[in-house]
Coordinates of C-alpha atoms and ligand atoms in Angstrom, one line a residue:
X10 CA -10.7 18.4 12.9
X11 CA -10.0 15.0 11.4
X12 CA -10.9 12.0 13.6
X13 CA -9.3 9.1 11.7
X14 CA -10.0 5.4 11.8
X15 CA -7.1 3.2 10.5
X16 CA -8.0 -0.4 9.8
X17 CA -5.2 -2.9 9.4
X18 CA -3.2 -0.5 11.5
X19 CA -0.5 -2.9 12.6
X20 CA 0.7 -3.5 9.1
X21 CA 3.6 -1.8 7.3
X22 CA 1.6 1.3 6.2
X23 CA -0.6 1.5 9.3
X24 CA 2.2 1.9 11.8
X25 CA 3.8 4.6 9.7
X26 CA 0.5 6.5 9.3
X27 CA 0.1 6.4 13.1
X28 CA 3.6 7.9 13.5
X29 CA 2.8 10.5 10.9
X30 CA -0.5 11.6 12.4
X31 CA 1.0 11.7 15.9
X32 CA 3.2 14.6 14.8
X33 CA 0.1 16.8 14.1
X34 CA -1.8 15.5 17.2
X35 CA -4.6 14.3 14.9
X36 CA -7.0 11.9 16.7
X37 CA -6.4 8.3 15.4
X38 CA -8.2 5.1 16.3
X39 CA -6.1 2.2 15.2
X40 CA -7.8 -1.2 14.7
X41 CA -6.4 -4.6 13.8
X42 CA -7.2 -8.3 14.4
X43 CA -3.9 -8.6 16.3
X44 CA -2.8 -6.8 19.5
X45 CA 0.1 -4.4 19.2
X46 CA 3.6 -5.7 20.4
X47 CA 4.2 -2.3 22.1
X48 CA 2.0 0.6 23.2
X49 CA 0.8 2.7 20.3
X50 CA 0.8 6.5 20.4
X51 CA -3.0 6.5 19.6
X52 CA -6.2 4.8 20.7
X53 CA -6.3 1.1 19.8
X54 CA -9.2 -1.4 19.6
X55 CA -8.8 -5.0 18.5
X56 CA -11.4 -5.4 15.8
X57 CA -12.0 -7.5 12.7
X58 CA -13.2 -5.3 9.8
X59 CA -15.3 -8.2 8.6
X60 CA -17.4 -7.7 11.8
X61 CA -19.4 -4.7 10.5
X62 CA -21.5 -4.3 13.7
X63 CA -18.4 -3.9 15.9
X64 CA -16.7 -1.5 13.5
X65 CA -19.9 0.5 13.3
X66 CA -20.0 0.8 17.1
X67 CA -16.4 2.0 17.2
X68 CA -17.0 4.6 14.5
X69 CA -19.9 6.0 16.5
X70 CA -18.1 5.8 19.9
X71 CA -15.0 7.6 18.6
X72 CA -16.9 10.0 16.3
X73 CA -14.8 9.1 13.3
X74 CA -15.0 11.3 10.2
X75 CA -12.2 9.9 8.0
X76 CA -11.1 6.3 7.3
X77 CA -7.8 4.9 6.1
X78 CA -8.8 1.4 5.2
X79 CA -5.6 -0.6 4.9
X80 CA -6.7 -4.1 5.5
X81 CA -5.6 -6.5 2.6
X82 CA -4.1 -9.9 2.0
X83 CA -1.2 -9.1 -0.4
X84 CA -0.3 -10.8 -3.7
X85 CA 1.8 -13.8 -2.7
X86 CA -0.3 -14.7 0.4
X87 CA -3.4 -14.2 -1.7
X88 CA -2.4 -16.9 -4.2
X89 CA -2.1 -19.4 -1.3
X90 CA -5.8 -19.0 -0.6
X91 CA -7.7 -17.0 -3.2
X92 CA -11.1 -17.5 -1.5
X93 CA -10.0 -16.1 1.8
X94 CA -8.2 -13.3 0.0
X95 CA -11.3 -12.2 -1.9
X96 CA -13.4 -12.4 1.2
X97 CA -11.1 -10.3 3.3
X98 CA -10.2 -7.8 0.6
X99 CA -13.7 -7.2 -0.8
X100 CA -16.0 -7.7 2.2
X101 CA -13.9 -5.4 4.4
X102 CA -14.1 -2.8 1.7
X103 CA -17.8 -3.3 1.4
X104 CA -18.2 -2.9 5.2
X105 CA -16.2 0.3 5.2
X106 CA -18.4 1.7 2.4
X107 CA -21.6 0.8 4.1
X108 CA -20.5 2.1 7.5
X109 CA -19.4 5.3 5.8
X110 CA -22.7 5.8 4.1
X111 CA -24.6 5.0 7.4
X112 CA -22.5 7.4 9.4
X113 CA -22.2 10.2 6.9
X114 CA -18.4 9.7 6.5
X115 CA -17.2 11.1 3.2
X116 CA -13.4 10.9 3.4
X117 CA -11.8 7.5 2.8
X118 CA -8.3 6.6 1.8
X119 CA -7.9 3.1 0.3
X120 CA -4.7 1.9 -1.2
X121 CA -4.7 0.1 -4.6
X122 CA -1.6 -1.5 -6.1
X123 CA 0.5 -2.0 -9.2
X124 CA -1.1 -5.5 -9.0
X125 CA -4.1 -4.1 -10.9
X126 CA -2.0 -4.3 -14.1
X127 CA -1.3 -7.4 -16.2
X128 CA 0.8 -8.5 -19.2
X129 CA -1.3 -6.5 -21.7
X130 CA -0.8 -3.2 -19.7
X131 CA 2.3 -2.0 -21.5
X132 CA 4.5 -3.0 -18.6
X133 CA 7.6 -1.2 -19.7
X134 CA 6.0 2.1 -18.8
X135 CA 2.5 1.5 -17.6
X136 CA 0.1 4.4 -18.3
X137 CA -2.7 5.6 -16.0
X138 CA -5.4 3.7 -17.9
X139 CA -4.2 0.8 -20.0
X140 CA -6.0 -2.4 -20.6
X141 CA -6.0 -4.1 -17.2
X142 CA -6.2 -7.9 -16.7
X143 CA -4.6 -8.7 -13.3
X144 CA -3.3 -12.2 -12.8
X145 CA -3.5 -12.5 -9.0
X146 CA -6.6 -12.6 -6.8
X147 CA -5.0 -9.6 -5.0
X148 CA -4.9 -7.6 -8.3
X149 CA -8.4 -8.7 -9.2
X150 CA -9.7 -7.5 -5.8
X151 CA -7.8 -4.2 -6.1
X152 CA -9.2 -3.6 -9.6
X153 CA -12.7 -4.4 -8.4
X154 CA -12.2 -2.0 -5.5
X155 CA -11.1 0.7 -7.9
X156 CA -14.3 0.2 -9.9
X157 CA -16.4 0.2 -6.8
X158 CA -14.7 3.4 -5.5
X159 CA -15.8 5.2 -8.7
X160 CA -19.3 3.7 -8.5
X161 CA -19.9 4.4 -4.8
X162 CA -18.5 7.9 -5.0
X163 CA -21.0 8.7 -7.8
X164 CA -23.9 6.8 -6.2
X165 CA -23.5 7.9 -2.5
X166 CA -21.4 11.1 -2.8
X167 CA -18.4 9.4 -1.0
X168 CA -14.9 10.8 -1.6
X169 CA -12.8 7.7 -1.8
X170 CA -9.2 8.5 -2.8
X171 CA -6.6 6.0 -3.8
X172 CA -3.0 5.4 -4.9
X173 CA -1.6 2.4 -6.8
X174 CA 1.3 1.7 -4.6
X175 CA 4.4 0.0 -5.9
X176 CA 6.6 -2.0 -3.5
X177 CA 7.0 0.0 -0.3
X178 CA 10.4 0.1 1.5
X179 CA 10.6 0.4 5.2
X180 CA 12.9 -1.6 7.4
X181 CA 11.4 -0.9 10.8
X182 CA 7.9 -2.0 9.9
X183 CA 7.7 -5.0 7.7
X184 CA 5.2 -6.0 5.0
X185 CA 3.9 -9.6 4.9
X186 CA 3.1 -11.8 2.0
X187 CA 3.9 -9.5 -1.0
X188 CA 5.9 -10.0 -4.1
X189 CA 8.0 -6.9 -3.7
X190 CA 9.0 -8.0 -0.1
X191 CA 12.3 -9.3 -1.5
X192 CA 13.8 -5.8 -1.4
X193 CA 13.2 -5.4 2.3
X194 CA 14.4 -8.9 3.0
X195 CA 17.6 -8.2 1.1
X196 CA 18.2 -4.9 2.7
X197 CA 17.6 -6.4 6.2
X198 CA 19.9 -9.3 5.4
X199 CA 22.7 -6.8 4.5
X200 CA 22.1 -4.9 7.7
X201 CA 22.2 -8.1 9.8
X202 CA 25.3 -9.4 7.9
X203 CA 23.5 -12.6 6.8
X204 CA 23.3 -14.3 3.4
X205 CA 20.1 -14.0 1.4
X206 CA 18.2 -16.2 -1.1
X207 CA 16.1 -14.0 -3.4
X208 CA 12.8 -15.5 -4.6
X209 CA 12.9 -13.4 -7.8
X210 CA 15.4 -13.7 -10.6
X211 CA 18.3 -11.2 -10.9
X212 CA 16.8 -9.2 -13.8
X213 CA 13.2 -8.7 -12.5
X214 CA 12.6 -5.0 -12.6
X215 CA 9.8 -3.7 -10.3
X216 CA 8.8 -0.2 -9.1
X217 CA 9.5 0.7 -5.5
X218 CA 8.9 3.6 -3.2
X219 CA 10.4 4.7 0.2
X220 CA 7.8 4.6 3.0
X221 CA 8.0 8.4 3.8
X222 CA 7.0 9.1 0.2
X223 CA 4.2 6.6 0.4
X224 CA 2.8 8.3 3.5
X225 CA 3.3 11.8 2.2
X226 CA 1.6 11.0 -1.1
X227 CA -1.5 9.7 0.7
X228 CA -1.8 12.6 3.0
X229 CA -1.2 15.1 0.2
X230 CA -3.8 13.3 -2.0
X231 CA -6.3 13.4 0.9
X232 CA -5.8 17.2 1.4
X233 CA -6.3 18.3 -2.2
X234 CA -9.6 19.9 -3.3
X235 CA -11.8 17.3 -4.9
X236 CA -12.4 19.4 -8.0
X237 CA -8.7 19.1 -8.9
X238 CA -8.9 15.3 -9.1
X239 CA -9.7 13.9 -12.6
X240 CA -9.4 10.3 -11.6
X241 CA -11.9 8.6 -9.4
X242 CA -10.4 5.0 -9.5
X243 CA -6.8 5.2 -8.3
X244 CA -3.7 7.2 -9.2
X245 CA -0.5 5.8 -10.5
X246 CA 2.5 7.0 -8.5
X247 CA 6.1 6.1 -8.9
X248 CA 9.4 6.3 -6.9
X249 CA 12.1 4.4 -8.7
X250 CA 12.6 1.0 -10.3
X251 CA 15.2 -1.6 -9.6
X252 CA 16.2 -5.2 -10.2
X253 CA 17.5 -7.6 -7.5
X254 CA 21.0 -7.7 -9.1
X255 CA 21.1 -3.8 -9.3
X256 CA 20.2 -3.8 -5.6
X257 CA 22.9 -6.4 -4.8
X258 CA 25.4 -4.1 -6.6
X259 CA 24.3 -1.1 -4.6
X260 CA 24.5 -3.0 -1.3
X261 CA 28.0 -4.2 -2.1
X262 CA 29.1 -0.8 -3.3
X263 CA 28.2 0.4 0.2
X264 CA 30.7 -2.0 1.7
X265 CA 28.3 -4.9 2.7
X266 CA 29.8 -8.2 2.0
X267 CA 26.6 -10.1 1.5
X268 CA 26.2 -13.4 -0.4
X269 CA 23.0 -13.5 -2.5
X270 CA 21.6 -16.6 -4.1
X271 CA 18.7 -16.5 -6.6
X272 CA 16.0 -19.1 -6.4
X273 CA 12.9 -17.8 -8.2
X274 CA 9.6 -19.4 -6.9
X275 CA 5.9 -18.9 -7.7
X276 CA 6.3 -15.2 -7.0
X277 CA 8.4 -14.8 -10.2
X278 CA 5.2 -15.3 -12.3
X279 CA 3.4 -12.6 -10.3
X280 CA 6.3 -10.2 -10.8
X281 CA 6.4 -10.9 -14.5
X282 CA 2.8 -9.6 -14.8
X283 CA 3.7 -6.3 -13.0
X284 CA 5.0 -3.0 -14.4
X285 CA 8.7 -2.2 -14.7
X286 CA 8.2 1.5 -14.7
X287 CA 5.1 3.7 -14.0
X288 CA 3.8 6.8 -15.7
X289 CA 2.6 9.0 -12.9
X290 CA 2.0 12.2 -14.9
X291 CA -1.6 12.4 -13.8
X292 CA -0.6 12.5 -10.2
X293 CA 2.0 15.2 -10.9
X294 CA -0.5 17.2 -12.9
X295 CA -3.6 16.9 -10.7
X296 CA -2.3 17.0 -7.2
X297 CA 1.3 18.0 -7.4
X298 CA 2.9 14.6 -6.6
X299 CA 6.7 14.6 -6.5
X300 CA 8.9 11.9 -5.1
X301 CA 11.5 12.9 -2.6
X302 CA 13.3 9.5 -2.3
X303 CA 15.0 8.1 -5.3
X304 CA 17.2 5.0 -5.0
X305 CA 20.2 6.8 -3.4
X306 CA 18.1 8.7 -0.9
X307 CA 16.2 5.5 0.0
X308 CA 19.4 3.6 0.6
X309 CA 20.9 6.5 2.6
X310 CA 17.9 6.3 4.9
X311 CA 17.9 2.5 5.1
X312 CA 21.6 2.3 6.0
X313 CA 21.7 5.5 8.2
Ligands
AKB406 C1 2.7 -6.9 -3.0 O1 3.9 -7.2 -3.4 O2 1.8 -7.7 -3.0 C2 2.5 -5.5 -2.6 C3 2.0 -4.6 -3.7 C4 2.9 -4.2 -4.7 O3 0.9 -4.2 -3.7 N1 3.7 -4.9 -2.0

């Protein structure tokens, strides 16, 4: 039986993983540096992943055998303080690896991101393994994490599995400090009948994915036999791609009378260094990835 620790559990992905695992009655210990706003459907302990001793105690106390390590400072927030971002993203990862080695935990899920790519990665349709020179500290830390995952898996027999997530769309649980956040802000503005000022230009195409696909993909990847996996760093996955102006049209065609202004800020430069479309053929081939929510299905869910 899996006994799962989720770090950064009160973030966008964490809350959805908790909901998912509840359905199968899997034991989950959620940790975060904040307290939850409402009671969670699993165990919760307030803990900072940078505090290795405390996390180690919790892992022992709850007999954890699988870790979903979700703590990260995302792209836009990372640029405001690169040193803090590197510290949180890398040292938390390092602590998780050390704790896993010390407690004989093999199974780890750790999300990477489309932020690992850069302008020389063939951004129109980014392959699994192009040249990668990320332009944000978040992307640099995710790429370093990918390299460390491969290294630690070889060195210590860990089984760290990872996906390069695009922007993730959920309107109940919100992300914080990312570059793809505009899509959720615009959708929520439409639902709340308020105007919206978009921080990216109209024509900025970025890959996105509905939250249910993001969760299903991780759970599926974690359940596949190791020998089927040919990639030890992180897998490309893709949902659909969209620009802010295409999203505006979609929202209006569904009868929402929203006024949208465009005022690109520093996040535009980040978006310019990210993929427009993703080649996820390795995920399809190795572990049977398929996306259930295209643009239409995603918007149907959001506005249901
Ligand atoms: C961000 O915008 O920073 C994240 C990501 C794509 O990893 N949503």
